[in-house]
CSV table of C-alpha atoms in Angstrom, one decimal:
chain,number,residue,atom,x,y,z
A,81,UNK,CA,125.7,116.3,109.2
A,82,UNK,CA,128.1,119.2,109.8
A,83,UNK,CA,128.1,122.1,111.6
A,84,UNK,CA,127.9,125.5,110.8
A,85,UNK,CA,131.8,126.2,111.9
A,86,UNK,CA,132.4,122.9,109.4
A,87,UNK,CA,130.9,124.8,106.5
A,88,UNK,CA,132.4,128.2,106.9
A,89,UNK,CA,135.9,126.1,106.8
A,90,UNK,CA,135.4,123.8,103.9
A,91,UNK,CA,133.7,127.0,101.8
A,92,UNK,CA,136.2,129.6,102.6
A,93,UNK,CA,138.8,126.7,101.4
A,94,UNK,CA,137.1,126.1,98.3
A,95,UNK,CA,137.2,130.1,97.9
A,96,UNK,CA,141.0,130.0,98.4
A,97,UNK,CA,141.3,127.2,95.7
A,98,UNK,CA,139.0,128.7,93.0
A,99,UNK,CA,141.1,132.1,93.5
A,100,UNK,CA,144.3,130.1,93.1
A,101,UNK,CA,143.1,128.0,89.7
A,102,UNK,CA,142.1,131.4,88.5
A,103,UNK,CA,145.3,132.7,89.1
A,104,UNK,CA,147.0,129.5,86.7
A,105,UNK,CA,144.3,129.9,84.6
A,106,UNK,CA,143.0,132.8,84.0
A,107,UNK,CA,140.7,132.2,81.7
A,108,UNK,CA,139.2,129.3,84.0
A,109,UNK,CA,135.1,130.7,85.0
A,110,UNK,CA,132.9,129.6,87.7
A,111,UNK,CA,129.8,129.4,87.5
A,112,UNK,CA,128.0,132.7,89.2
A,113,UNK,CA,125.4,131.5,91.1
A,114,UNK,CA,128.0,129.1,92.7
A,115,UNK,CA,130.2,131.7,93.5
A,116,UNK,CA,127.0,133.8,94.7
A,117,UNK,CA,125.4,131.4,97.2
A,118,UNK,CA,129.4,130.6,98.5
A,119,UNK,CA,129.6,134.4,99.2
A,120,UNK,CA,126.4,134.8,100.8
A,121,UNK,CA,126.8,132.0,102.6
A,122,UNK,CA,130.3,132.8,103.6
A,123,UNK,CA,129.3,136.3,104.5
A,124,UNK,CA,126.3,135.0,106.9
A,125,UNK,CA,128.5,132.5,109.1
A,126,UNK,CA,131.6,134.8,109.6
A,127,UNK,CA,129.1,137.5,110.7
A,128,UNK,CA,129.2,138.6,114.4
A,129,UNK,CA,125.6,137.2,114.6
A,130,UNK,CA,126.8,133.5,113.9
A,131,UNK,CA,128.6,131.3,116.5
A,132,UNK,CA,130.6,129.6,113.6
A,133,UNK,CA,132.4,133.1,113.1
A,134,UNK,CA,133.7,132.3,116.4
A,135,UNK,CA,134.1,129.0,117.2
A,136,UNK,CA,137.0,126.6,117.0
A,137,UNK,CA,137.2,123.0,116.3
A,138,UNK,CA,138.9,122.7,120.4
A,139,UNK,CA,135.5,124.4,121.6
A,140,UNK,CA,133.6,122.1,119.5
A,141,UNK,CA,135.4,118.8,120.6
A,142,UNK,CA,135.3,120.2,124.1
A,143,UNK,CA,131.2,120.9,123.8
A,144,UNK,CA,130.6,117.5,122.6
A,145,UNK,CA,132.3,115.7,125.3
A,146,UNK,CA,130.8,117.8,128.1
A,147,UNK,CA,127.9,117.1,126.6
A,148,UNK,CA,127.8,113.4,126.6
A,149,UNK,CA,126.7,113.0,129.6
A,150,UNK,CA,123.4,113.7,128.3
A,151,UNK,CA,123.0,111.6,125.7
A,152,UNK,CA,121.7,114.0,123.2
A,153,UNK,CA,120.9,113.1,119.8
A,154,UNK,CA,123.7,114.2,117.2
A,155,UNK,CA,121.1,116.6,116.0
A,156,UNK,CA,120.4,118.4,119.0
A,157,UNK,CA,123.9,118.5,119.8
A,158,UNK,CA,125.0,120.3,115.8
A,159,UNK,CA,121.4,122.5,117.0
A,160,UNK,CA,123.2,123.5,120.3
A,161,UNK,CA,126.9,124.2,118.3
A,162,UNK,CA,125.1,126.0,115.3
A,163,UNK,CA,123.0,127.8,117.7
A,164,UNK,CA,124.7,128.4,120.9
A,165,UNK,CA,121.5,128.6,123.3
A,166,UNK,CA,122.1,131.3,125.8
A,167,UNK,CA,119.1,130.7,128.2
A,168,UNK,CA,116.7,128.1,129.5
A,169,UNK,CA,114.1,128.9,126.6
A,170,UNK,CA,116.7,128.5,123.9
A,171,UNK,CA,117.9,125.4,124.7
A,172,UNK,CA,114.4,123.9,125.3
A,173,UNK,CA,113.1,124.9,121.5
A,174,UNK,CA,116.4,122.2,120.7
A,175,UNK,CA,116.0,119.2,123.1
A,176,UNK,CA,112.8,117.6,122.1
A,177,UNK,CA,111.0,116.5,125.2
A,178,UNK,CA,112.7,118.3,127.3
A,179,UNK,CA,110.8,118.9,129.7
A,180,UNK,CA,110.1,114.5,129.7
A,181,UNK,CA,113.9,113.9,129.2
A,182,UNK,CA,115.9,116.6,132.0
A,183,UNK,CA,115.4,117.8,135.0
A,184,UNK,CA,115.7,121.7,135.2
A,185,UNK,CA,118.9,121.1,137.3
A,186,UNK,CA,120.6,119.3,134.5
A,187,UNK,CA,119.2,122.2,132.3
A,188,UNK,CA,121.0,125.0,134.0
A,189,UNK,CA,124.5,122.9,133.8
A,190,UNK,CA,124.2,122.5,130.3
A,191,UNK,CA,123.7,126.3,129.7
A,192,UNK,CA,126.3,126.7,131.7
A,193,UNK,CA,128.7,124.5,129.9
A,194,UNK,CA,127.9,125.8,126.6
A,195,UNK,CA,128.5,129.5,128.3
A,196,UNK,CA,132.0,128.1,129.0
A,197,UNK,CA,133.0,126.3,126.5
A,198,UNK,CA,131.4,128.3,123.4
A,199,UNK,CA,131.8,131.2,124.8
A,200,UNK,CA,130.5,134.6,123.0
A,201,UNK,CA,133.3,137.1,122.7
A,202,UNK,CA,132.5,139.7,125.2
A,203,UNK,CA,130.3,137.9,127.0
A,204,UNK,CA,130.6,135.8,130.6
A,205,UNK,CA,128.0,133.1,131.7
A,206,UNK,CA,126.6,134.6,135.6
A,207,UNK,CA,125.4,131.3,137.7
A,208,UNK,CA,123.0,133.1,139.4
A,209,UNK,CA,121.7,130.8,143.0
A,210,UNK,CA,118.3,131.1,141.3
A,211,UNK,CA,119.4,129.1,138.3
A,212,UNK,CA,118.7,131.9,135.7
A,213,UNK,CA,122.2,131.6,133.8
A,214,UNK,CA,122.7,134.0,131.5
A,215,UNK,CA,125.1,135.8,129.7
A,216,UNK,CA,125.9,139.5,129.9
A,217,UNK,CA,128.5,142.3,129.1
A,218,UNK,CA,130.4,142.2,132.3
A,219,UNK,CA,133.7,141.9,132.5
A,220,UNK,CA,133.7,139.8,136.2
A,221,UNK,CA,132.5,136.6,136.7
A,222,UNK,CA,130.0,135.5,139.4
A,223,UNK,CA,129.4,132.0,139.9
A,224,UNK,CA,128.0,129.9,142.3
A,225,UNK,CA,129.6,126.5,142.3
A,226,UNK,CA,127.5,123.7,141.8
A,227,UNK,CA,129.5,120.4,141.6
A,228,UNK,CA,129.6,118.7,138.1
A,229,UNK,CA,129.5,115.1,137.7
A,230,UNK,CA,132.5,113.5,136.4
């Protein structure tokens, strides 16, 4: 399986190599629906909508080992990197039996962690005492410290 970030990289790669066989050969053709779907495709993930457009491969090793802890299954973990969940709901709709498998406390930290280490340009995670994390456009941070398990 591989993440949205992993297929931005290897088709914008693939891009740069059919450009530079075209170059030595110029009479070289792709197919067009290949070179279609790679430029929609392309054009989706580096969009300011997608969390691939921003991510790097740091932030994605640094997600999955903060995120061990929680024994997730790979494919809710790619969900949560493809998908960056910004609330409570979000990440819910990704981690089947949730509601069986975490406590709301553990919840909050994970939203928290993936506010910090995929964060959204722009964007800071509040830890609000109530447990609501969100993300907003402010440019200050207000956290209340809850102590993370090491």
């Amino acid at each position: 399986m591989l993440s949205n970030y992993e297929i931005l990289a290897i088709l914008r790669e693939m891009d740069e190599k059919q450009k530079e066989q075209v170059k030595t050969k110029p009479n070289m053709k792709f197919p067009e629906n290949l070179k279609t779907i790679q430029f929609e495709v392309i054009q989706n993930l580096s969009s300011t909508q997608s969390p691939a457009s921003t991510q790097t491969p740091e932030q994605i090793e640094s997600i999955l080992n903060n995120l061990k802890k929680y024994n997730l299954t790979k494919s809710e973990k790619l969900q949560i990197i493809n998908l960056r969940p910004q609330n409570l709901v979000d990440l819910e709709l990704i981690i089947e039996d949730c509601e069986d498998r975490f406590k709301i406390d553990a919840l909050r930290e994970m939203i928290y962690i993936i506010g910090t280490k995929l964060p959204i340009p722009g964007k800071v995670v509040h830890r609000l005492e109530s447990g609501q994390e969100n993300l907003d456009d402010d440019e200050t941070m207000k956290f209340i410290h809850y102590p993370m398990e090491q």
